[in-house]
Coordinates of C-alpha atoms (C1' of nucleotides) in Angstrom, one line a residue:
Chain A
M26 CA -37.0 -76.3 42.9
S27 CA -40.1 -78.4 42.5
Q28 CA -39.4 -81.8 44.0
L29 CA -40.7 -84.7 42.0
R30 CA -42.5 -87.2 44.1
V31 CA -43.7 -90.4 42.5
R32 CA -44.9 -93.7 43.8
F33 CA -45.4 -97.3 42.9
A34 CA -48.6 -98.7 44.5
P35 CA -49.1 -102.4 44.0
S36 CA -51.9 -104.3 45.6
P37 CA -50.6 -107.3 47.4
T38 CA -52.7 -110.0 45.8
G39 CA -49.9 -111.8 44.1
Y40 CA -46.3 -111.6 43.1
L41 CA -44.7 -108.7 41.2
H42 CA -45.4 -109.3 37.6
I43 CA -43.6 -108.0 34.5
G44 CA -46.0 -105.1 33.9
G45 CA -45.9 -103.9 37.5
A46 CA -42.1 -104.1 37.5
R47 CA -41.9 -101.9 34.4
T48 CA -44.2 -99.3 36.0
A49 CA -42.1 -99.4 39.2
L50 CA -39.0 -99.1 37.1
F51 CA -40.2 -96.0 35.2
N52 CA -41.2 -94.4 38.5
F53 CA -37.9 -95.2 40.0
L54 CA -35.9 -93.9 37.1
L55 CA -37.7 -90.6 37.0
A56 CA -37.3 -90.1 40.7
R57 CA -33.6 -90.8 40.5
K58 CA -33.1 -88.7 37.4
E59 CA -34.9 -85.7 38.9
Q60 CA -33.5 -86.4 42.3
G61 CA -37.0 -86.6 43.6
N62 CA -38.5 -89.2 45.9
F63 CA -39.8 -92.7 45.1
I64 CA -42.4 -94.0 47.5
L65 CA -43.7 -97.5 47.8
R66 CA -47.3 -97.8 48.9
I67 CA -49.2 -101.0 49.5
E68 CA -52.7 -100.8 48.3
D69 CA -54.3 -103.3 50.7
T70 CA -57.8 -101.8 51.3
D71 CA -59.2 -105.1 50.0
V72 CA -58.4 -106.9 53.2
A73 CA -59.9 -110.1 52.0
R74 CA -57.5 -110.5 49.0
S75 CA -54.4 -108.9 50.4
T76 CA -51.7 -111.1 52.0
Q77 CA -48.4 -110.5 53.7
T78 CA -46.9 -113.2 51.5
S79 CA -47.6 -111.1 48.5
V80 CA -46.1 -108.0 50.1
D81 CA -42.9 -110.0 50.9
A82 CA -42.8 -111.3 47.3
I83 CA -43.1 -107.8 45.9
L84 CA -40.5 -106.4 48.2
Q85 CA -38.1 -109.2 47.3
A86 CA -38.6 -108.7 43.6
M87 CA -38.0 -104.9 43.8
D88 CA -34.9 -105.5 45.8
W89 CA -33.6 -108.0 43.2
L90 CA -34.2 -105.5 40.4
G91 CA -32.5 -102.8 42.4
L92 CA -35.5 -100.6 42.7
N93 CA -35.1 -99.1 46.1
Y94 CA -37.5 -96.6 47.4
D95 CA -37.1 -93.6 49.6
E96 CA -40.3 -93.9 51.7
G97 CA -42.5 -96.8 52.6
P98 CA -43.8 -99.3 52.4
I99 CA -46.9 -97.5 53.5
Y100 CA -49.9 -99.6 54.1
Q101 CA -53.3 -98.2 53.3
S102 CA -54.9 -100.6 55.8
E103 CA -53.3 -98.5 58.5
R104 CA -54.9 -95.3 57.4
F105 CA -58.6 -96.0 57.6
D106 CA -59.2 -93.3 60.1
L107 CA -57.8 -90.7 57.7
Y108 CA -60.0 -91.9 54.9
R109 CA -63.1 -91.9 57.1
S110 CA -62.6 -88.3 58.2
K111 CA -62.2 -87.3 54.5
V112 CA -65.4 -89.1 53.6
Q113 CA -67.1 -87.1 56.4
E114 CA -65.6 -83.9 55.1
L115 CA -67.3 -84.5 51.7
V116 CA -70.6 -85.5 53.3
V117 CA -70.7 -82.4 55.4
A118 CA -69.9 -80.3 52.4
G119 CA -72.7 -81.9 50.5
K120 CA -70.3 -83.4 48.0
A121 CA -71.1 -86.9 48.9
Y122 CA -74.2 -88.7 50.1
R123 CA -75.5 -91.8 51.7
C124 CA -76.8 -94.5 49.4
Y125 CA -79.0 -97.2 50.9
C126 CA -79.4 -99.2 47.7
T127 CA -78.2 -102.8 48.1
P128 CA -75.8 -104.3 45.7
E129 CA -78.5 -106.7 44.6
E130 CA -80.9 -103.8 43.7
L131 CA -78.1 -102.0 41.9
E132 CA -77.3 -105.1 39.9
Q133 CA -80.9 -105.5 38.9
R134 CA -81.2 -101.9 37.8
R135 CA -77.9 -102.1 35.9
E136 CA -79.2 -105.1 34.0
A137 CA -82.5 -103.4 33.3
A138 CA -80.8 -100.3 32.0
M139 CA -78.5 -102.3 29.8
K140 CA -81.4 -104.2 28.4
S141 CA -83.3 -101.1 27.5
G142 CA -80.2 -99.7 25.9
G143 CA -79.5 -97.2 28.6
K144 CA -76.3 -96.5 30.5
P145 CA -75.6 -98.7 33.5
K146 CA -74.8 -95.8 35.7
Y147 CA -76.3 -95.1 39.1
D148 CA -79.7 -93.3 38.9
R149 CA -79.2 -91.2 42.0
T150 CA -82.2 -92.7 43.8
C151 CA -80.7 -92.0 47.2
L152 CA -79.5 -88.5 46.4
H153 CA -83.1 -87.4 46.6
R154 CA -84.0 -89.6 49.6
Q155 CA -85.5 -87.7 52.4
D156 CA -84.8 -89.8 55.4
Q157 CA -81.3 -90.7 56.5
P158 CA -81.7 -93.6 58.9
D159 CA -78.6 -94.6 60.9
D160 CA -79.7 -98.0 61.7
R161 CA -79.7 -99.3 58.1
P162 CA -76.5 -100.1 56.2
Y163 CA -75.5 -97.5 53.6
A164 CA -72.6 -96.7 51.4
I165 CA -71.3 -93.2 50.7
R166 CA -71.3 -92.0 47.1
F167 CA -69.4 -89.1 45.7
L168 CA -71.7 -86.6 43.9
V169 CA -70.1 -86.0 40.5
P170 CA -70.6 -82.4 39.4
D171 CA -71.7 -81.4 35.9
G172 CA -69.3 -80.3 33.3
E173 CA -66.2 -81.7 31.6
T174 CA -63.0 -83.0 33.1
A175 CA -59.7 -82.9 31.1
F176 CA -56.1 -83.5 31.9
V177 CA -52.9 -83.5 30.0
D178 CA -51.4 -87.0 30.2
R179 CA -47.6 -86.8 30.0
I180 CA -47.6 -89.7 27.7
K181 CA -50.8 -89.7 25.8
G182 CA -51.5 -86.0 25.6
T183 CA -54.8 -84.3 26.4
I184 CA -57.7 -86.5 27.4
S185 CA -61.1 -85.2 28.3
F186 CA -64.3 -86.7 29.5
Q187 CA -67.9 -85.5 29.9
N188 CA -68.7 -85.7 33.6
E189 CA -72.1 -87.1 32.8
E190 CA -70.3 -90.3 31.6
L191 CA -69.1 -90.7 35.1
D192 CA -71.0 -92.5 37.8
D193 CA -71.6 -91.3 41.4
L194 CA -68.9 -93.7 42.6
I195 CA -69.0 -95.3 46.0
I196 CA -66.2 -94.0 48.1
Q197 CA -67.1 -95.8 51.3
R198 CA -68.6 -99.3 51.4
S199 CA -71.5 -100.2 53.7
D200 CA -69.0 -101.9 55.9
G201 CA -67.2 -98.6 56.5
T202 CA -64.1 -99.4 54.4
P203 CA -63.1 -96.9 51.7
T204 CA -62.7 -97.8 48.1
Y205 CA -59.8 -97.6 45.7
N206 CA -60.6 -94.5 43.7
F207 CA -61.0 -92.6 46.9
V208 CA -58.0 -93.7 48.9
V209 CA -55.7 -93.4 46.0
V210 CA -56.6 -89.7 45.8
I211 CA -56.3 -89.1 49.5
D212 CA -52.9 -90.9 49.6
D213 CA -51.4 -89.4 46.5
A214 CA -52.5 -86.0 47.7
E215 CA -51.5 -86.4 51.4
M216 CA -48.2 -87.9 50.4
G217 CA -47.5 -85.0 48.1
M218 CA -47.3 -86.8 44.8
T219 CA -46.5 -84.5 41.9
L220 CA -46.8 -87.1 39.2
V221 CA -48.8 -90.2 39.1
L222 CA -47.2 -92.7 36.7
R223 CA -49.2 -95.9 36.4
G224 CA -50.7 -98.4 34.0
D225 CA -52.9 -97.6 31.1
D226 CA -55.8 -99.3 32.6
H227 CA -56.3 -96.3 35.0
V228 CA -57.0 -93.8 32.4
N229 CA -60.7 -94.1 32.8
N230 CA -60.3 -93.6 36.6
T231 CA -58.4 -90.4 36.2
P232 CA -61.3 -88.0 35.7
R233 CA -63.2 -89.3 38.7
Q234 CA -60.0 -88.9 40.8
I235 CA -59.4 -85.4 39.5
L236 CA -63.0 -84.5 40.6
L237 CA -62.2 -85.9 44.0
Y238 CA -59.0 -83.9 44.3
Q239 CA -61.0 -80.8 43.5
A240 CA -63.8 -81.6 45.9
L241 CA -61.2 -82.0 48.6
S242 CA -59.3 -78.9 47.6
Y243 CA -56.2 -80.8 46.9
A244 CA -53.7 -79.9 44.2
V245 CA -54.1 -82.2 41.2
P246 CA -50.9 -84.0 40.3
E247 CA -49.7 -84.6 36.8
F248 CA -50.6 -88.0 35.2
A249 CA -48.7 -90.3 32.9
H250 CA -50.2 -93.6 31.8
V251 CA -47.9 -96.3 30.4
P252 CA -49.4 -98.7 27.8
M253 CA -49.8 -102.2 28.8
I254 CA -47.7 -105.2 27.9
L255 CA -49.1 -107.9 25.7
G256 CA -48.2 -111.5 25.0
A257 CA -47.2 -112.8 21.6
D258 CA -50.8 -113.2 20.5
K259 CA -51.5 -109.5 21.4
T260 CA -53.7 -110.3 24.4
R261 CA -52.9 -109.2 27.9
L262 CA -49.7 -110.8 29.1
S263 CA -50.5 -113.9 31.3
K264 CA -49.2 -117.2 32.5
R265 CA -50.1 -118.6 29.1
H266 CA -47.3 -116.6 27.5
G267 CA -44.7 -117.9 29.9
A268 CA -43.3 -116.5 33.1
T269 CA -45.0 -113.3 34.3
S270 CA -43.4 -113.2 37.8
V271 CA -40.3 -111.2 38.1
M272 CA -38.7 -113.7 40.4
E273 CA -39.3 -116.6 38.0
Y274 CA -36.8 -114.9 35.8
R275 CA -34.2 -115.2 38.4
V276 CA -35.0 -118.9 38.7
M277 CA -34.6 -119.3 34.9
G278 CA -31.2 -117.8 35.1
F279 CA -31.7 -114.2 34.1
L280 CA -29.6 -111.4 35.5
P281 CA -31.6 -108.4 36.9
E282 CA -29.8 -105.9 34.7
A283 CA -31.0 -107.8 31.7
L284 CA -34.6 -107.7 32.8
V285 CA -34.3 -104.0 33.7
N286 CA -32.7 -103.2 30.4
Y287 CA -35.4 -105.1 28.5
L288 CA -38.3 -103.6 30.4
A289 CA -36.9 -100.1 29.9
R290 CA -36.8 -100.6 26.2
L291 CA -40.2 -102.1 26.0
G292 CA -42.2 -98.9 25.5
W293 CA -39.3 -96.5 25.7
S294 CA -36.5 -95.7 23.4
C295 CA -33.4 -93.5 23.1
G296 CA -32.5 -93.3 19.4
D297 CA -30.8 -96.5 18.2
E298 CA -29.4 -97.5 21.6
E299 CA -30.3 -100.9 23.0
I300 CA -27.9 -101.5 25.9
F301 CA -28.4 -99.5 29.1
S302 CA -27.1 -99.9 32.5
M303 CA -29.2 -98.7 35.4
E304 CA -27.0 -95.7 35.7
E305 CA -27.4 -94.8 32.0
L306 CA -31.1 -95.3 32.3
I307 CA -31.3 -92.9 35.2
V308 CA -29.6 -90.2 33.1
K309 CA -31.4 -90.9 29.8
F310 CA -34.9 -92.0 30.7
D311 CA -37.6 -89.6 29.9
L312 CA -41.4 -89.6 29.5
D313 CA -41.2 -87.9 26.1
H314 CA -39.9 -91.1 24.5
V315 CA -42.3 -93.5 26.1
G316 CA -44.6 -94.8 23.3
R317 CA -48.3 -94.5 23.4
S318 CA -49.2 -98.0 22.2
A319 CA -49.1 -101.4 23.9
G320 CA -46.1 -103.5 23.4
V321 CA -45.6 -107.3 22.9
F322 CA -43.3 -108.9 25.4
N323 CA -40.5 -110.6 23.4
P324 CA -38.7 -113.3 25.4
E325 CA -36.1 -113.8 22.7
K326 CA -34.9 -110.3 22.9
L327 CA -34.7 -110.6 26.7
L328 CA -32.7 -113.7 26.2
W329 CA -30.3 -111.9 23.9
L330 CA -29.8 -109.2 26.4
N331 CA -29.2 -111.7 29.2
A332 CA -26.6 -113.4 27.1
H333 CA -25.0 -110.0 26.5
Y334 CA -24.8 -109.2 30.2
I335 CA -23.4 -112.7 30.9
K336 CA -20.9 -112.2 28.2
T337 CA -19.7 -108.9 29.5
G338 CA -20.4 -109.4 33.2
D339 CA -17.8 -109.4 35.9
R340 CA -16.4 -113.0 36.3
Q341 CA -16.1 -112.9 40.0
R342 CA -19.7 -111.9 40.4
L343 CA -20.9 -114.5 37.9
A344 CA -18.8 -117.1 39.7
T345 CA -20.7 -116.3 42.9
L346 CA -24.0 -116.6 41.0
L347 CA -22.9 -119.8 39.3
K348 CA -22.1 -121.4 42.6
E349 CA -25.7 -120.7 43.7
Y350 CA -27.2 -122.1 40.5
L351 CA -25.0 -125.2 40.8
G352 CA -25.9 -125.5 44.4
E353 CA -29.6 -125.5 43.5
R354 CA -28.8 -128.4 41.3
G355 CA -27.1 -130.2 44.0
I356 CA -23.6 -129.7 42.7
E357 CA -20.9 -128.8 45.2
T358 CA -18.1 -126.7 43.8
D359 CA -15.7 -126.7 46.8
G360 CA -12.6 -128.6 45.9
G361 CA -13.4 -128.4 42.2
P362 CA -11.8 -126.3 39.5
D363 CA -11.6 -122.5 40.0
L364 CA -15.0 -121.0 39.4
V365 CA -13.8 -117.9 37.7
G366 CA -12.0 -120.1 35.1
V367 CA -15.2 -122.1 34.7
V368 CA -17.2 -118.9 34.1
K369 CA -14.6 -117.7 31.7
S370 CA -14.9 -120.8 29.6
L371 CA -18.7 -120.7 29.6
Q372 CA -19.5 -117.0 29.6
E373 CA -19.6 -116.6 25.8
R374 CA -21.8 -119.5 25.2
S375 CA -24.4 -119.2 27.9
H376 CA -27.7 -117.4 27.5
T377 CA -28.8 -117.9 31.0
M378 CA -27.2 -118.8 34.3
V379 CA -29.1 -122.0 34.2
E380 CA -27.5 -122.8 30.9
M381 CA -24.2 -122.0 32.3
A382 CA -24.8 -124.2 35.3
E383 CA -25.7 -127.1 33.0
G384 CA -22.7 -126.5 31.0
A385 CA -20.5 -126.3 34.1
A386 CA -21.7 -129.5 35.7
F387 CA -19.2 -131.7 34.1
Y388 CA -16.3 -129.8 35.6
F389 CA -17.4 -130.8 39.1
A390 CA -18.5 -134.4 38.4
D391 CA -16.7 -137.2 40.1
K392 CA -16.8 -139.3 37.1
V393 CA -17.5 -138.4 33.5
D394 CA -20.9 -139.3 32.2
Y395 CA -20.2 -140.6 28.7
L396 CA -22.8 -140.1 26.0
P397 CA -22.8 -143.4 24.0
E398 CA -23.2 -141.6 20.7
A399 CA -20.3 -139.3 21.4
V400 CA -18.1 -142.2 22.3
S401 CA -18.9 -144.3 19.3
K402 CA -18.5 -141.3 17.0
C403 CA -15.2 -140.0 18.3
C404 CA -13.4 -142.8 20.1
T405 CA -12.7 -144.9 17.1
P406 CA -9.8 -147.4 16.8
E407 CA -8.2 -145.1 14.2
A408 CA -8.3 -142.2 16.7
K409 CA -6.6 -144.1 19.5
A410 CA -3.0 -143.5 18.4
G411 CA -3.5 -139.8 18.1
Y412 CA -5.2 -139.7 21.4
Q413 CA -2.3 -141.4 23.1
T414 CA 0.1 -139.0 21.5
V415 CA -1.8 -136.1 22.9
L416 CA -1.9 -137.7 26.3
K417 CA 1.8 -138.3 26.2
H418 CA 2.6 -134.6 25.4
L419 CA 0.1 -133.3 28.0
S420 CA 1.6 -135.6 30.6
A421 CA 5.0 -134.1 30.0
L422 CA 3.8 -130.5 30.7
D423 CA 4.7 -128.8 33.9
D424 CA 3.0 -125.6 32.9
F425 CA -0.7 -126.5 32.2
S426 CA -1.6 -123.2 30.7
H427 CA -3.7 -122.6 27.6
D428 CA -0.6 -121.8 25.5
A429 CA 1.4 -124.8 26.8
I430 CA -1.6 -127.1 26.1
A431 CA -1.9 -125.7 22.6
A432 CA 1.8 -126.3 22.1
A433 CA 1.4 -129.9 23.2
F434 CA -1.4 -130.4 20.7
N435 CA 0.7 -128.9 18.0
Q436 CA 3.5 -131.3 18.7
A437 CA 1.0 -134.2 18.6
M438 CA -0.4 -132.9 15.3
S439 CA 3.0 -132.7 13.6
E440 CA 4.0 -136.1 15.1
T441 CA 0.9 -137.9 13.9
G442 CA 0.0 -135.8 10.8
L443 CA -3.5 -135.5 12.1
K444 CA -5.5 -132.3 12.2
L445 CA -6.9 -130.9 15.3
G446 CA -10.3 -131.9 14.1
K447 CA -9.2 -135.5 14.5
L448 CA -7.3 -135.1 17.7
A449 CA -9.7 -132.9 19.8
P450 CA -13.0 -134.8 19.6
P451 CA -11.9 -137.9 21.6
V452 CA -10.2 -135.7 24.1
R453 CA -13.4 -133.8 24.6
V454 CA -15.3 -137.0 25.1
A455 CA -12.9 -138.1 27.7
L456 CA -13.1 -134.8 29.5
N457 CA -16.8 -134.2 29.5
G458 CA -18.5 -137.1 27.8
T459 CA -20.1 -135.2 25.0
T460 CA -19.3 -133.6 21.7
T461 CA -20.1 -130.1 22.8
S462 CA -18.1 -128.1 25.4
P463 CA -15.9 -125.1 25.5
S464 CA -12.7 -125.3 23.6
V465 CA -10.8 -128.4 24.8
Y466 CA -7.7 -126.2 25.5
E467 CA -9.8 -124.2 27.9
V468 CA -11.4 -127.2 29.5
L469 CA -8.0 -128.8 30.1
E470 CA -6.7 -125.5 31.6
V471 CA -9.7 -125.0 33.8
L472 CA -9.7 -128.6 35.0
G473 CA -5.9 -128.5 35.7
K474 CA -3.3 -131.1 35.0
E475 CA -4.2 -133.6 37.6
R476 CA -8.0 -133.8 36.9
S477 CA -7.4 -133.7 33.2
L478 CA -4.9 -136.6 33.1
T479 CA -7.1 -138.7 35.4
R480 CA -10.0 -138.2 32.9
L481 CA -7.8 -138.8 29.9
R482 CA -6.4 -142.0 31.3
Q483 CA -9.9 -143.2 32.1
G484 CA -10.8 -142.2 28.6
E485 CA -8.4 -144.7 27.1
A486 CA -10.8 -147.4 28.0
L487 CA -13.4 -145.9 25.7
F488 CA -11.6 -146.9 22.5
A489 CA -12.9 -150.1 21.1
T490 CA -9.8 -152.0 20.0
Chain B
rG16 C1' -73.3 -101.1 23.6
rG17 C1' -71.3 -96.0 25.9
rU18 C1' -66.8 -93.5 26.9
rC19 C1' -61.6 -93.3 26.4
rC20 C1' -57.0 -94.8 24.1
rC21 C1' -54.0 -97.1 20.3
rU22 C1' -52.2 -98.2 14.8
rU23 C1' -44.0 -97.9 11.0
rC24 C1' -40.6 -104.7 9.2
rG25 C1' -42.9 -111.1 12.6
rU26 C1' -41.5 -108.3 17.5
rC27 C1' -39.3 -103.7 20.2
rU28 C1' -38.7 -99.2 18.0
rA29 C1' -36.2 -94.3 15.3
rG30 C1' -38.8 -90.7 12.7
rC31 C1' -41.3 -85.0 14.9
rG32 C1' -43.4 -82.2 5.8
rG33 C1' -38.8 -83.6 1.4
rU34 C1' -34.9 -90.0 4.3
rC35 C1' -32.9 -95.3 -0.9
rA36 C1' -38.1 -95.0 5.9
rG37 C1' -32.8 -96.1 10.2
rG38 C1' -31.4 -99.5 14.4
rA39 C1' -32.2 -104.0 17.5
rC40 C1' -34.3 -109.1 18.4
rA41 C1' -35.8 -113.1 15.4
rU42 C1' -35.1 -115.2 10.5
rC43 C1' -32.2 -116.5 5.9
rG44 C1' -27.3 -116.8 3.4
rG45 C1' -21.6 -116.2 3.5
rC46 C1' -17.2 -116.0 6.5
rC47 C1' -14.6 -117.7 11.1
rU48 C1' -13.9 -122.6 13.5
rU49 C1' -11.4 -128.5 17.5
rU50 C1' -17.5 -129.3 18.9
rC51 C1' -21.4 -126.0 20.7
rA52 C1' -21.6 -121.2 20.9
rC53 C1' -19.6 -116.3 20.1
rG54 C1' -18.1 -113.0 16.5
rU55 C1' -18.4 -110.9 11.7
rC56 C1' -20.3 -109.6 6.6
rG57 C1' -24.7 -109.5 3.8
rG58 C1' -30.0 -110.4 2.5
rU59 C1' -35.5 -110.7 3.2
rA60 C1' -39.0 -107.7 5.8
rA61 C1' -43.1 -102.1 7.7
rC62 C1' -45.7 -96.6 7.3
rG63 C1' -54.0 -100.3 8.2
rC64 C1' -57.7 -97.8 4.5
rG65 C1' -60.1 -93.4 2.4
rG66 C1' -60.5 -88.3 2.1
rG67 C1' -58.4 -83.6 2.7
rU68 C1' -54.3 -79.5 3.9
rU69 C1' -49.7 -78.7 1.2
rC70 C1' -45.4 -77.8 -4.4
rG71 C1' -44.7 -82.3 -1.4
rA72 C1' -47.3 -86.5 3.4
rU73 C1' -45.1 -92.1 7.4
rU74 C1' -45.2 -87.1 9.6
rC75 C1' -50.8 -82.3 10.2
rC76 C1' -56.6 -82.5 10.1
rC77 C1' -61.2 -85.5 9.3
rG78 C1' -63.6 -90.1 8.6
rC79 C1' -63.4 -95.5 8.4
rA80 C1' -61.6 -100.1 9.8
rG81 C1' -59.1 -103.0 13.2
rG82 C1' -57.2 -103.6 18.1
rG83 C1' -57.3 -102.5 23.4
rA84 C1' -58.9 -100.3 28.1
rU85 C1' -62.9 -99.3 31.2
rC86 C1' -68.0 -99.0 32.6
rA87 C1' -68.2 -103.1 40.7
rC88 C1' -69.8 -101.8 47.8
rC89 C1' -61.7 -105.1 43.0
rA90 C1' -57.4 -102.5 42.8

RNA sequence: GGUCCCUUCGUCUAGCGGUCAGGACAUCGGCCUUUCACGUCGGUAACGCGGGUUCGAUUCCCGCAGGGAUCACCA
């Protein structure tokens, strides 16, 4: 049994963004599907740009999405000794060499080469250098062998490069710290990765890394590169296109399962299916159906999915969430109507939890905030009699259930000869101050008799005589 | 510029030689209706171009065009 081992390796220089989340998700799904291991590794070799705040933000976002890992987080910054010894191993074997060229010199030569139409690759000046002084700063470069390097990408198919296109890349900086392309190989190899699933932008790094694996006598893992995510204008997804941070979506009232479902379907498909729970994804996800081309992030479809999950979600759980969203808006729910009832009345008409919270606010308000236009439109002198008839019948109810309320309205209708379209609007205004709300029957039921009647009696004053 | 990758409705995509090119979001109509939604029925809408291969190409091959990625002592 060959155990699948995959990893997600973000660099902690910011929050977890949509693209990274999808890469993490794909790795997670594969690991769970194959019953392999999912490792989280923090790529913080760039000490200057890495922060603990970012690490925390990434961990929090993964937790929210439900992407738990089996090993880690492993910090590369704690493994410098290992990297250094591996660099030495290559130097001793003659597969890497010291380079005394300064960044400034290299930059100059690059520019000169570009200007004369040549390739901006390292000219191997120091490969042929005779002296190797220890008292001068030097970086270590990997000596790229001649030939061709090819690999079979699990998503894109065979990809090959001529080694001469590759630079003798620096694997250790002059300050002694290792560079990305080197540590990623050491870690993926030492941690036993069997598949490296990552963003498309790493395709060009892959041949260099393969050469490194070979130079260090490591087994080369399989690779799979997922296409990037674009904004509506087909450019790389960025702040301009809206929220890119996973956690921003929670703030905006999205459910994690909606984001997971959306991200999974962005670039992957399973016939005509659109709705997938995490459990289904684990069973159905596969690399064979991951597309090769970049995809545009479509917020509207995500919104539709979110509405779907709100519509079909567990009311008790949504009630708990709603309480949080209301709390963030300064609305206290204790002592108010039953939250599950509130959720039930709003569930079908909310696309986000924020929307639900906004729609639920009136249930918990001490006094109704009347919208002037709603009052003038619905609480007309002609409507007053009908309103009072409704109020009379509702007052007489012992059982304030939906059905009983409906019966009360029916009585009022036959008594006044008015249709529900005439009777309901002013009641709605009295209850929530506007012309839009859940069904008035539901609102009355959720509010309960006492609160309802209080509001209805207050509402009598709305009618201009 | 070099190298590498990509190309089906507006968007996400199904398709793996013969389909009226399917689904979903969005959009446009109808229905439902106490408001707003939801739901429901239906419509509009796509194979980048040019060569091949083949009885037959969206599908296979080669060009072209257009996108994108990458060419750091960043990751």
